[in-house]
Amino acid sequence: MSVGLKYLYNEIKKHEVKLLAGENGLKNKVRWTQLVESVEVASFLQGGELLFTTGLAMTSKDDLFNLVKKTHEMLASGIIIYIGKYIDEVDEEIINYCNENDYPVFSVSWGVEMRDTMRYLSARIIESEKNYIELSNAIKDAIFLPDHKDLFMPVFSKVGYKPNWNYYVTIIEVNSKDIDNIDLNAEMIQVTNFIDVELNYVRRNFYIKLMKEFIELEFYLGMDKKDCTLETFHNGYEASKKILQINKILRNEKSNIRFSDIDVYRLFLDMDSKENLKKFYENNLGVLEAYDNMNNTDYLKVITSYYENNCKMNETASALFIHRNTLNYKVNKIEEILDINLDDISDKSKIYLCTIIKYLL
C-alpha cells in the first residue's frame, strides 16, 4: 500500500520541510521512508521511497547531484535534503533537473530531528495500509456477504463513505503474459485518479484512457451504468461482472459497451439455464454452421457480418471484400438453407438473436 506524496507533504510542513522543485511529482505515491547517503546505497532502492539524505558521505559538489539523479532513476518518490552541516545549499543544477523530471526535492534545516519526521511519516503510511486492508475486506464483505451489514457498514462509515451516497462499481481484469513484472499497485493508482473526473465523462472515456495509459496490458473492463448504495453494492458488482463477461466474449469493435447498449446480452446472461438458448441456436444458425462444416462454405461468417453491418448489403459486401452480386447469391442461399425470409421481421429477429447467442454459448 502507498500514500500520496502530496498528502504527506502537507502533513510534514509542520516539521519545516519545504518543497524546492518538482512540484508536478507530488502525485507520486510513497511506500516507505529511507535514509540514503550514497549512489551505491541508492542502487538498492525498490521504488516508491521517500528518501532522506544529510550529505554525510559526500566528498564533492557533484555527489549530491549524482545522488539525486540516481534516486530518480531508481523511481524513488522524492528526496528530503538536510541543509546546514554537510550540505550548504541545493544548487541550481539540481533544481532544474528535478523540475524537468517532475522529481520532488525538499529541504529541511539541520536542527530538525530526522527521526521524528521519519517516525511521523512511517506512522501515516502504516495507518494508511491498515485502513486500506480494512476497506478492502469491507468491500469483499459487501459483495459476498451482503446480509451481514455489521461486517462492512461500520468500516465504510469510519472512512467517510455515506450510506445515502450513490456508488458505481467497475471491475478491471488484467490478462497479460508479463503480469508478474507489472506493478499493479502503481498502475491502479493511476486508474483511480480518473475518479476525480465527472462520472459521465469517465463512463464515456474510461476504457479509451486506460488503453492509452496502459498499452502494454491486456485487460477487460466491466462498468455498470446504474448506481447502487453501500447496502446494494453486491448488485452493482454482479451487473459489472456481466458486462465484463460480455466484453471478454466480444473481441471486436463492439466490445466494451455499457448496459444501455447490451440489453439483449444482459437478458440472456440473466437466464439461469443456457440449454434453451443452445437449442434455439442449434435449430437456427446451428443448421447453417453444420452446413458450412459439411460443404466448406462461409455462410455463417456472411450472415454474421450482415447483421454487424445493420443488414446493409453494400456495407456487408465491403466488409467481406466481395462483390455485391456475390453477396446477394450467398444471402439467398442462406435463406434457402434455413427456410427463412430476411425481409420478414420475425425471421430477421430470430437470426439476429442467434448471432448474439453464439457468443454466449
mmCIF file with all atom_site columns, C-alpha atoms in Angstrom, residues 144-335:
data_model
loop_
_atom_site.group_PDB
_atom_site.id
_atom_site.type_symbol
_atom_site.label_atom_id
_atom_site.label_alt_id
_atom_site.label_comp_id
_atom_site.label_asym_id
_atom_site.label_entity_id
_atom_site.label_seq_id
_atom_site.pdbx_PDB_ins_code
_atom_site.Cartn_x
_atom_site.Cartn_y
_atom_site.Cartn_z
_atom_site.occupancy
_atom_site.B_iso_or_equiv
_atom_site.pdbx_formal_charge
_atom_site.auth_seq_id
_atom_site.auth_comp_id
_atom_site.auth_asym_id
_atom_site.auth_atom_id
_atom_site.pdbx_PDB_model_num
ATOM 1   C CA . PHE A 1 144 ? -20.059 -11.649 -0.986  1.00 0.00 ? 144 PHE A CA 1
ATOM 2   C CA . LEU A 1 145 ? -21.809 -11.323 2.401   1.00 0.00 ? 145 LEU A CA 1
ATOM 3   C CA . PRO A 1 146 ? -24.392 -8.587  1.747   1.00 0.00 ? 146 PRO A CA 1
ATOM 4   C CA . ASP A 1 147 ? -26.707 -9.797  4.513   1.00 0.00 ? 147 ASP A CA 1
ATOM 5   C CA . HIS A 1 148 ? -24.006 -9.280  7.152   1.00 0.00 ? 148 HIS A CA 1
ATOM 6   C CA . LYS A 1 149 ? -24.081 -5.494  7.170   1.00 0.00 ? 149 LYS A CA 1
ATOM 7   C CA . ASP A 1 150 ? -22.408 -5.405  10.574  1.00 0.00 ? 150 ASP A CA 1
ATOM 8   C CA . LEU A 1 151 ? -19.189 -6.580  8.881   1.00 0.00 ? 151 LEU A CA 1
ATOM 9   C CA . PHE A 1 152 ? -18.834 -3.716  6.425   1.00 0.00 ? 152 PHE A CA 1
ATOM 10  C CA . MET A 1 153 ? -21.086 -0.754  7.223   1.00 0.00 ? 153 MET A CA 1
ATOM 11  C CA . PRO A 1 154 ? -19.061 0.389   10.297  1.00 0.00 ? 154 PRO A CA 1
ATOM 12  C CA . VAL A 1 155 ? -15.855 0.337   8.218   1.00 0.00 ? 155 VAL A CA 1
ATOM 13  C CA . PHE A 1 156 ? -17.425 2.360   5.422   1.00 0.00 ? 156 PHE A CA 1
ATOM 14  C CA . SER A 1 157 ? -18.683 4.855   7.982   1.00 0.00 ? 157 SER A CA 1
ATOM 15  C CA . LYS A 1 158 ? -15.218 5.087   9.558   1.00 0.00 ? 158 LYS A CA 1
ATOM 16  C CA . VAL A 1 159 ? -13.556 6.097   6.286   1.00 0.00 ? 159 VAL A CA 1
ATOM 17  C CA . GLY A 1 160 ? -16.308 8.578   5.425   1.00 0.00 ? 160 GLY A CA 1
ATOM 18  C CA . TYR A 1 161 ? -18.411 6.628   2.922   1.00 0.00 ? 161 TYR A CA 1
ATOM 19  C CA . LYS A 1 162 ? -22.019 7.732   3.441   1.00 0.00 ? 162 LYS A CA 1
ATOM 20  C CA . PRO A 1 163 ? -24.795 5.112   3.138   1.00 0.00 ? 163 PRO A CA 1
ATOM 21  C CA . ASN A 1 164 ? -27.027 7.511   1.171   1.00 0.00 ? 164 ASN A CA 1
ATOM 22  C CA . TRP A 1 165 ? -24.409 8.312   -1.467  1.00 0.00 ? 165 TRP A CA 1
ATOM 23  C CA . ASN A 1 166 ? -24.539 6.787   -4.946  1.00 0.00 ? 166 ASN A CA 1
ATOM 24  C CA . TYR A 1 167 ? -21.734 4.395   -5.883  1.00 0.00 ? 167 TYR A CA 1
ATOM 25  C CA . TYR A 1 168 ? -20.599 2.854   -9.160  1.00 0.00 ? 168 TYR A CA 1
ATOM 26  C CA . VAL A 1 169 ? -18.770 -0.449  -9.452  1.00 0.00 ? 169 VAL A CA 1
ATOM 27  C CA . THR A 1 170 ? -16.018 -1.016  -12.010 1.00 0.00 ? 170 THR A CA 1
ATOM 28  C CA . ILE A 1 171 ? -14.191 -4.322  -12.483 1.00 0.00 ? 171 ILE A CA 1
ATOM 29  C CA . ILE A 1 172 ? -10.855 -4.480  -14.284 1.00 0.00 ? 172 ILE A CA 1
ATOM 30  C CA . GLU A 1 173 ? -9.428  -7.892  -15.103 1.00 0.00 ? 173 GLU A CA 1
ATOM 31  C CA . VAL A 1 174 ? -5.794  -7.903  -16.224 1.00 0.00 ? 174 VAL A CA 1
ATOM 32  C CA . ASN A 1 175 ? -4.641  -10.673 -18.520 1.00 0.00 ? 175 ASN A CA 1
ATOM 33  C CA . SER A 1 176 ? -1.008  -10.229 -19.504 1.00 0.00 ? 176 SER A CA 1
ATOM 34  C CA . LYS A 1 177 ? 1.907   -12.553 -20.150 1.00 0.00 ? 177 LYS A CA 1
ATOM 35  C CA . ASP A 1 178 ? 4.086   -10.102 -18.238 1.00 0.00 ? 178 ASP A CA 1
ATOM 36  C CA . ILE A 1 179 ? 1.729   -9.857  -15.265 1.00 0.00 ? 179 ILE A CA 1
ATOM 37  C CA . ASP A 1 180 ? 4.473   -10.825 -12.808 1.00 0.00 ? 180 ASP A CA 1
ATOM 38  C CA . ASN A 1 181 ? 6.601   -7.915  -14.000 1.00 0.00 ? 181 ASN A CA 1
ATOM 39  C CA . ILE A 1 182 ? 3.874   -5.303  -13.702 1.00 0.00 ? 182 ILE A CA 1
ATOM 40  C CA . ASP A 1 183 ? 3.450   -3.177  -10.604 1.00 0.00 ? 183 ASP A CA 1
ATOM 41  C CA . LEU A 1 184 ? -0.329  -3.382  -10.406 1.00 0.00 ? 184 LEU A CA 1
ATOM 42  C CA . ASN A 1 185 ? -0.497  -1.171  -7.327  1.00 0.00 ? 185 ASN A CA 1
ATOM 43  C CA . ALA A 1 186 ? 1.264   1.623   -9.197  1.00 0.00 ? 186 ALA A CA 1
ATOM 44  C CA . GLU A 1 187 ? -0.891  1.073   -12.290 1.00 0.00 ? 187 GLU A CA 1
ATOM 45  C CA . MET A 1 188 ? -4.144  1.062   -10.344 1.00 0.00 ? 188 MET A CA 1
ATOM 46  C CA . ILE A 1 189 ? -3.188  4.230   -8.506  1.00 0.00 ? 189 ILE A CA 1
ATOM 47  C CA . GLN A 1 190 ? -3.280  5.947   -11.895 1.00 0.00 ? 190 GLN A CA 1
ATOM 48  C CA . VAL A 1 191 ? -6.591  4.297   -12.690 1.00 0.00 ? 191 VAL A CA 1
ATOM 49  C CA . THR A 1 192 ? -8.204  5.653   -9.542  1.00 0.00 ? 192 THR A CA 1
ATOM 50  C CA . ASN A 1 193 ? -7.133  9.175   -10.499 1.00 0.00 ? 193 ASN A CA 1
ATOM 51  C CA . PHE A 1 194 ? -9.918  9.114   -13.088 1.00 0.00 ? 194 PHE A CA 1
ATOM 52  C CA . ILE A 1 195 ? -12.454 9.131   -10.246 1.00 0.00 ? 195 ILE A CA 1
ATOM 53  C CA . ASP A 1 196 ? -11.757 12.846  -9.841  1.00 0.00 ? 196 ASP A CA 1
ATOM 54  C CA . VAL A 1 197 ? -13.356 13.440  -13.235 1.00 0.00 ? 197 VAL A CA 1
ATOM 55  C CA . GLU A 1 198 ? -17.087 13.894  -13.739 1.00 0.00 ? 198 GLU A CA 1
ATOM 56  C CA . LEU A 1 199 ? -18.687 10.448  -13.716 1.00 0.00 ? 199 LEU A CA 1
ATOM 57  C CA . ASN A 1 200 ? -20.446 10.700  -17.073 1.00 0.00 ? 200 ASN A CA 1
ATOM 58  C CA . TYR A 1 201 ? -17.181 11.743  -18.671 1.00 0.00 ? 201 TYR A CA 1
ATOM 59  C CA . VAL A 1 202 ? -15.488 8.801   -17.010 1.00 0.00 ? 202 VAL A CA 1
ATOM 60  C CA . ARG A 1 203 ? -18.026 6.383   -18.455 1.00 0.00 ? 203 ARG A CA 1
ATOM 61  C CA . ARG A 1 204 ? -17.533 7.654   -21.970 1.00 0.00 ? 204 ARG A CA 1
ATOM 62  C CA . ASN A 1 205 ? -13.759 7.808   -21.877 1.00 0.00 ? 205 ASN A CA 1
ATOM 63  C CA . PHE A 1 206 ? -12.613 5.390   -19.188 1.00 0.00 ? 206 PHE A CA 1
ATOM 64  C CA . TYR A 1 207 ? -11.752 2.498   -21.459 1.00 0.00 ? 207 TYR A CA 1
ATOM 65  C CA . ILE A 1 208 ? -10.056 4.683   -24.089 1.00 0.00 ? 208 ILE A CA 1
ATOM 66  C CA . LYS A 1 209 ? -7.942  6.408   -21.435 1.00 0.00 ? 209 LYS A CA 1
ATOM 67  C CA . LEU A 1 210 ? -6.900  3.101   -19.915 1.00 0.00 ? 210 LEU A CA 1
ATOM 68  C CA . MET A 1 211 ? -5.930  1.712   -23.313 1.00 0.00 ? 211 MET A CA 1
ATOM 69  C CA . LYS A 1 212 ? -3.697  4.723   -23.962 1.00 0.00 ? 212 LYS A CA 1
ATOM 70  C CA . GLU A 1 213 ? -2.160  4.769   -20.497 1.00 0.00 ? 213 GLU A CA 1
ATOM 71  C CA . PHE A 1 214 ? -1.551  1.039   -20.189 1.00 0.00 ? 214 PHE A CA 1
ATOM 72  C CA . ILE A 1 215 ? -0.980  -0.029  -23.776 1.00 0.00 ? 215 ILE A CA 1
ATOM 73  C CA . GLU A 1 216 ? 1.253   -2.905  -22.650 1.00 0.00 ? 216 GLU A CA 1
ATOM 74  C CA . LEU A 1 217 ? -1.575  -4.502  -20.670 1.00 0.00 ? 217 LEU A CA 1
ATOM 75  C CA . GLU A 1 218 ? -4.302  -6.782  -21.962 1.00 0.00 ? 218 GLU A CA 1
ATOM 76  C CA . PHE A 1 219 ? -7.320  -6.153  -19.788 1.00 0.00 ? 219 PHE A CA 1
ATOM 77  C CA . TYR A 1 220 ? -11.093 -6.274  -19.747 1.00 0.00 ? 220 TYR A CA 1
ATOM 78  C CA . LEU A 1 221 ? -13.397 -3.682  -18.263 1.00 0.00 ? 221 LEU A CA 1
ATOM 79  C CA . GLY A 1 222 ? -16.832 -4.108  -16.727 1.00 0.00 ? 222 GLY A CA 1
ATOM 80  C CA . MET A 1 223 ? -18.598 -0.910  -15.676 1.00 0.00 ? 223 MET A CA 1
ATOM 81  C CA . ASP A 1 224 ? -22.252 -0.784  -14.714 1.00 0.00 ? 224 ASP A CA 1
ATOM 82  C CA . LYS A 1 225 ? -24.254 2.256   -15.730 1.00 0.00 ? 225 LYS A CA 1
ATOM 83  C CA . LYS A 1 226 ? -26.590 2.086   -12.760 1.00 0.00 ? 226 LYS A CA 1
ATOM 84  C CA . ASP A 1 227 ? -25.617 3.391   -9.359  1.00 0.00 ? 227 ASP A CA 1
ATOM 85  C CA . CYS A 1 228 ? -26.005 1.481   -6.124  1.00 0.00 ? 228 CYS A CA 1
ATOM 86  C CA . THR A 1 229 ? -25.840 2.090   -2.385  1.00 0.00 ? 229 THR A CA 1
ATOM 87  C CA . LEU A 1 230 ? -23.438 0.522   0.060   1.00 0.00 ? 230 LEU A CA 1
ATOM 88  C CA . GLU A 1 231 ? -26.128 -1.958  1.034   1.00 0.00 ? 231 GLU A CA 1
ATOM 89  C CA . THR A 1 232 ? -26.732 -2.939  -2.613  1.00 0.00 ? 232 THR A CA 1
ATOM 90  C CA . PHE A 1 233 ? -23.077 -2.884  -3.580  1.00 0.00 ? 233 PHE A CA 1
ATOM 91  C CA . HIS A 1 234 ? -23.266 -6.582  -4.447  1.00 0.00 ? 234 HIS A CA 1
ATOM 92  C CA . ASN A 1 235 ? -25.875 -5.868  -7.119  1.00 0.00 ? 235 ASN A CA 1
ATOM 93  C CA . GLY A 1 236 ? -23.574 -3.355  -8.779  1.00 0.00 ? 236 GLY A CA 1
ATOM 94  C CA . TYR A 1 237 ? -20.763 -5.895  -8.666  1.00 0.00 ? 237 TYR A CA 1
ATOM 95  C CA . GLU A 1 238 ? -22.846 -8.616  -10.298 1.00 0.00 ? 238 GLU A CA 1
ATOM 96  C CA . ALA A 1 239 ? -24.027 -6.217  -13.009 1.00 0.00 ? 239 ALA A CA 1
ATOM 97  C CA . SER A 1 240 ? -20.482 -5.056  -13.790 1.00 0.00 ? 240 SER A CA 1
ATOM 98  C CA . LYS A 1 241 ? -19.276 -8.659  -13.791 1.00 0.00 ? 241 LYS A CA 1
ATOM 99  C CA . LYS A 1 242 ? -21.775 -9.466  -16.536 1.00 0.00 ? 242 LYS A CA 1
ATOM 100 C CA . ILE A 1 243 ? -20.530 -6.567  -18.623 1.00 0.00 ? 243 ILE A CA 1
ATOM 101 C CA . LEU A 1 244 ? -17.002 -7.839  -18.076 1.00 0.00 ? 244 LEU A CA 1
ATOM 102 C CA . GLN A 1 245 ? -18.072 -11.293 -19.229 1.00 0.00 ? 245 GLN A CA 1
ATOM 103 C CA . ILE A 1 246 ? -19.593 -9.878  -22.390 1.00 0.00 ? 246 ILE A CA 1
ATOM 104 C CA . ASN A 1 247 ? -16.539 -7.747  -23.133 1.00 0.00 ? 247 ASN A CA 1
ATOM 105 C CA . LYS A 1 248 ? -14.336 -10.830 -22.860 1.00 0.00 ? 248 LYS A CA 1
ATOM 106 C CA . ILE A 1 249 ? -16.526 -12.560 -25.428 1.00 0.00 ? 249 ILE A CA 1
ATOM 107 C CA . LEU A 1 250 ? -16.868 -9.720  -27.907 1.00 0.00 ? 250 LEU A CA 1
ATOM 108 C CA . ARG A 1 251 ? -13.360 -9.113  -29.206 1.00 0.00 ? 251 ARG A CA 1
ATOM 109 C CA . ASN A 1 252 ? -14.333 -6.726  -31.984 1.00 0.00 ? 252 ASN A CA 1
ATOM 110 C CA . GLU A 1 253 ? -15.234 -3.085  -32.378 1.00 0.00 ? 253 GLU A CA 1
ATOM 111 C CA . LYS A 1 254 ? -18.457 -3.616  -30.410 1.00 0.00 ? 254 LYS A CA 1
ATOM 112 C CA . SER A 1 255 ? -16.640 -4.685  -27.281 1.00 0.00 ? 255 SER A CA 1
ATOM 113 C CA . ASN A 1 256 ? -16.528 -2.680  -24.064 1.00 0.00 ? 256 ASN A CA 1
ATOM 114 C CA . ILE A 1 257 ? -20.066 -1.367  -24.453 1.00 0.00 ? 257 ILE A CA 1
ATOM 115 C CA . ARG A 1 258 ? -22.220 -0.496  -21.450 1.00 0.00 ? 258 ARG A CA 1
ATOM 116 C CA . PHE A 1 259 ? -25.516 -1.919  -20.284 1.00 0.00 ? 259 PHE A CA 1
ATOM 117 C CA . SER A 1 260 ? -27.513 0.621   -22.289 1.00 0.00 ? 260 SER A CA 1
ATOM 118 C CA . ASP A 1 261 ? -26.056 -0.932  -25.453 1.00 0.00 ? 261 ASP A CA 1
ATOM 119 C CA . ILE A 1 262 ? -26.323 -4.594  -24.495 1.00 0.00 ? 262 ILE A CA 1
ATOM 120 C CA . ASP A 1 263 ? -29.756 -5.161  -23.021 1.00 0.00 ? 263 ASP A CA 1
ATOM 121 C CA . VAL A 1 264 ? -30.230 -8.287  -25.123 1.00 0.00 ? 264 VAL A CA 1
ATOM 122 C CA . TYR A 1 265 ? -26.935 -9.743  -23.919 1.00 0.00 ? 265 TYR A CA 1
ATOM 123 C CA . ARG A 1 266 ? -27.905 -8.956  -20.345 1.00 0.00 ? 266 ARG A CA 1
ATOM 124 C CA . LEU A 1 267 ? -31.257 -10.655 -20.817 1.00 0.00 ? 267 LEU A CA 1
ATOM 125 C CA . PHE A 1 268 ? -29.563 -13.837 -21.975 1.00 0.00 ? 268 PHE A CA 1
ATOM 126 C CA . LEU A 1 269 ? -26.937 -13.742 -19.225 1.00 0.00 ? 269 LEU A CA 1
ATOM 127 C CA . ASP A 1 270 ? -29.665 -13.386 -16.618 1.00 0.00 ? 270 ASP A CA 1
ATOM 128 C CA . MET A 1 271 ? -31.116 -16.744 -17.634 1.00 0.00 ? 271 MET A CA 1
ATOM 129 C CA . ASP A 1 272 ? -30.245 -19.460 -15.145 1.00 0.00 ? 272 ASP A CA 1
ATOM 130 C CA . SER A 1 273 ? -30.078 -22.176 -17.803 1.00 0.00 ? 273 SER A CA 1
ATOM 131 C CA . LYS A 1 274 ? -28.355 -21.903 -21.170 1.00 0.00 ? 274 LYS A CA 1
ATOM 132 C CA . GLU A 1 275 ? -29.889 -25.113 -22.536 1.00 0.00 ? 275 GLU A CA 1
ATOM 133 C CA . ASN A 1 276 ? -32.850 -23.341 -24.115 1.00 0.00 ? 276 ASN A CA 1
ATOM 134 C CA . LEU A 1 277 ? -30.507 -20.827 -25.722 1.00 0.00 ? 277 LEU A CA 1
ATOM 135 C CA . LYS A 1 278 ? -28.367 -23.640 -27.071 1.00 0.00 ? 278 LYS A CA 1
ATOM 136 C CA . LYS A 1 279 ? -31.391 -25.439 -28.563 1.00 0.00 ? 279 LYS A CA 1
ATOM 137 C CA . PHE A 1 280 ? -32.678 -22.199 -30.096 1.00 0.00 ? 280 PHE A CA 1
ATOM 138 C CA . TYR A 1 281 ? -29.296 -21.591 -31.706 1.00 0.00 ? 281 TYR A CA 1
ATOM 139 C CA . GLU A 1 282 ? -28.867 -25.160 -32.948 1.00 0.00 ? 282 GLU A CA 1
ATOM 140 C CA . ASN A 1 283 ? -32.319 -25.113 -34.585 1.00 0.00 ? 283 ASN A CA 1
ATOM 141 C CA . ASN A 1 284 ? -31.451 -21.947 -36.496 1.00 0.00 ? 284 ASN A CA 1
ATOM 142 C CA . LEU A 1 285 ? -27.888 -20.756 -37.052 1.00 0.00 ? 285 LEU A CA 1
ATOM 143 C CA . GLY A 1 286 ? -26.657 -24.134 -35.869 1.00 0.00 ? 286 GLY A CA 1
ATOM 144 C CA . VAL A 1 287 ? -28.098 -25.585 -39.081 1.00 0.00 ? 287 VAL A CA 1
ATOM 145 C CA . LEU A 1 288 ? -26.076 -23.085 -41.108 1.00 0.00 ? 288 LEU A CA 1
ATOM 146 C CA . GLU A 1 289 ? -22.940 -23.818 -39.109 1.00 0.00 ? 289 GLU A CA 1
ATOM 147 C CA . ALA A 1 290 ? -23.338 -27.540 -39.753 1.00 0.00 ? 290 ALA A CA 1
ATOM 148 C CA . TYR A 1 291 ? -23.850 -26.864 -43.471 1.00 0.00 ? 291 TYR A CA 1
ATOM 149 C CA . ASP A 1 292 ? -20.604 -24.840 -43.567 1.00 0.00 ? 292 ASP A CA 1
ATOM 150 C CA . ASN A 1 293 ? -18.711 -27.667 -41.913 1.00 0.00 ? 293 ASN A CA 1
ATOM 151 C CA . MET A 1 294 ? -20.007 -30.218 -44.386 1.00 0.00 ? 294 MET A CA 1
ATOM 152 C CA . ASN A 1 295 ? -19.609 -28.141 -47.549 1.00 0.00 ? 295 ASN A CA 1
ATOM 153 C CA . ASN A 1 296 ? -16.624 -25.911 -46.715 1.00 0.00 ? 296 ASN A CA 1
ATOM 154 C CA . THR A 1 297 ? -18.681 -22.735 -47.137 1.00 0.00 ? 297 THR A CA 1
ATOM 155 C CA . ASP A 1 298 ? -18.662 -19.480 -45.161 1.00 0.00 ? 298 ASP A CA 1
ATOM 156 C CA . TYR A 1 299 ? -22.355 -18.714 -44.807 1.00 0.00 ? 299 TYR A CA 1
ATOM 157 C CA . LEU A 1 300 ? -22.191 -18.277 -41.016 1.00 0.00 ? 300 LEU A CA 1
ATOM 158 C CA . LYS A 1 301 ? -19.485 -15.639 -41.461 1.00 0.00 ? 301 LYS A CA 1
ATOM 159 C CA . VAL A 1 302 ? -21.584 -13.925 -44.128 1.00 0.00 ? 302 VAL A CA 1
ATOM 160 C CA . ILE A 1 303 ? -24.788 -13.750 -42.068 1.00 0.00 ? 303 ILE A CA 1
ATOM 161 C CA . THR A 1 304 ? -22.860 -12.572 -39.002 1.00 0.00 ? 304 THR A CA 1
ATOM 162 C CA . SER A 1 305 ? -21.249 -9.759  -40.993 1.00 0.00 ? 305 SER A CA 1
ATOM 163 C CA . TYR A 1 306 ? -24.632 -8.927  -42.497 1.00 0.00 ? 306 TYR A CA 1
ATOM 164 C CA . TYR A 1 307 ? -26.069 -8.194  -39.052 1.00 0.00 ? 307 TYR A CA 1
ATOM 165 C CA . GLU A 1 308 ? -22.926 -6.460  -37.832 1.00 0.00 ? 308 GLU A CA 1
ATOM 166 C CA . ASN A 1 309 ? -23.405 -4.033  -40.730 1.00 0.00 ? 309 ASN A CA 1
ATOM 167 C CA . ASN A 1 310 ? -27.043 -3.335  -39.875 1.00 0.00 ? 310 ASN A CA 1
ATOM 168 C CA . CYS A 1 311 ? -28.318 -5.621  -42.637 1.00 0.00 ? 311 CYS A CA 1
ATOM 169 C CA . LYS A 1 312 ? -26.974 -3.262  -45.311 1.00 0.00 ? 312 LYS A CA 1
ATOM 170 C CA . MET A 1 313 ? -25.811 -5.078  -48.416 1.00 0.00 ? 313 MET A CA 1
ATOM 171 C CA . ASN A 1 314 ? -23.216 -2.578  -49.641 1.00 0.00 ? 314 ASN A CA 1
ATOM 172 C CA . GLU A 1 315 ? -21.515 -2.258  -46.280 1.00 0.00 ? 315 GLU A CA 1
ATOM 173 C CA . THR A 1 316 ? -21.537 -6.037  -45.789 1.00 0.00 ? 316 THR A CA 1
ATOM 174 C CA . ALA A 1 317 ? -20.029 -6.652  -49.216 1.00 0.00 ? 317 ALA A CA 1
ATOM 175 C CA . SER A 1 318 ? -17.280 -4.135  -48.477 1.00 0.00 ? 318 SER A CA 1
ATOM 176 C CA . ALA A 1 319 ? -16.583 -5.704  -45.081 1.00 0.00 ? 319 ALA A CA 1
ATOM 177 C CA . LEU A 1 320 ? -16.291 -9.163  -46.668 1.00 0.00 ? 320 LEU A CA 1
ATOM 178 C CA . PHE A 1 321 ? -14.328 -7.896  -49.694 1.00 0.00 ? 321 PHE A CA 1
ATOM 179 C CA . ILE A 1 322 ? -16.757 -9.491  -52.122 1.00 0.00 ? 322 ILE A CA 1
ATOM 180 C CA . HIS A 1 323 ? -18.935 -8.193  -54.963 1.00 0.00 ? 323 HIS A CA 1
ATOM 181 C CA . ARG A 1 324 ? -22.499 -7.190  -54.193 1.00 0.00 ? 324 ARG A CA 1
ATOM 182 C CA . ASN A 1 325 ? -23.836 -9.821  -56.600 1.00 0.00 ? 325 ASN A CA 1
ATOM 183 C CA . THR A 1 326 ? -21.814 -12.493 -54.798 1.00 0.00 ? 326 THR A CA 1
ATOM 184 C CA . LEU A 1 327 ? -23.313 -11.359 -51.516 1.00 0.00 ? 327 LEU A CA 1
ATOM 185 C CA . ASN A 1 328 ? -26.815 -11.454 -52.969 1.00 0.00 ? 328 ASN A CA 1
ATOM 186 C CA . TYR A 1 329 ? -26.268 -15.029 -54.054 1.00 0.00 ? 329 TYR A CA 1
ATOM 187 C CA . LYS A 1 330 ? -24.970 -16.055 -50.617 1.00 0.00 ? 330 LYS A CA 1
ATOM 188 C CA . VAL A 1 331 ? -27.804 -14.346 -48.741 1.00 0.00 ? 331 VAL A CA 1
ATOM 189 C CA . ASN A 1 332 ? -30.360 -16.054 -50.983 1.00 0.00 ? 332 ASN A CA 1
ATOM 190 C CA . LYS A 1 333 ? -28.615 -19.365 -50.365 1.00 0.00 ? 333 LYS A CA 1
ATOM 191 C CA . ILE A 1 334 ? -28.727 -18.778 -46.591 1.00 0.00 ? 334 ILE A CA 1
ATOM 192 C CA . GLU A 1 335 ? -32.456 -18.100 -46.794 1.00 0.00 ? 335 GLU A CA 1
#
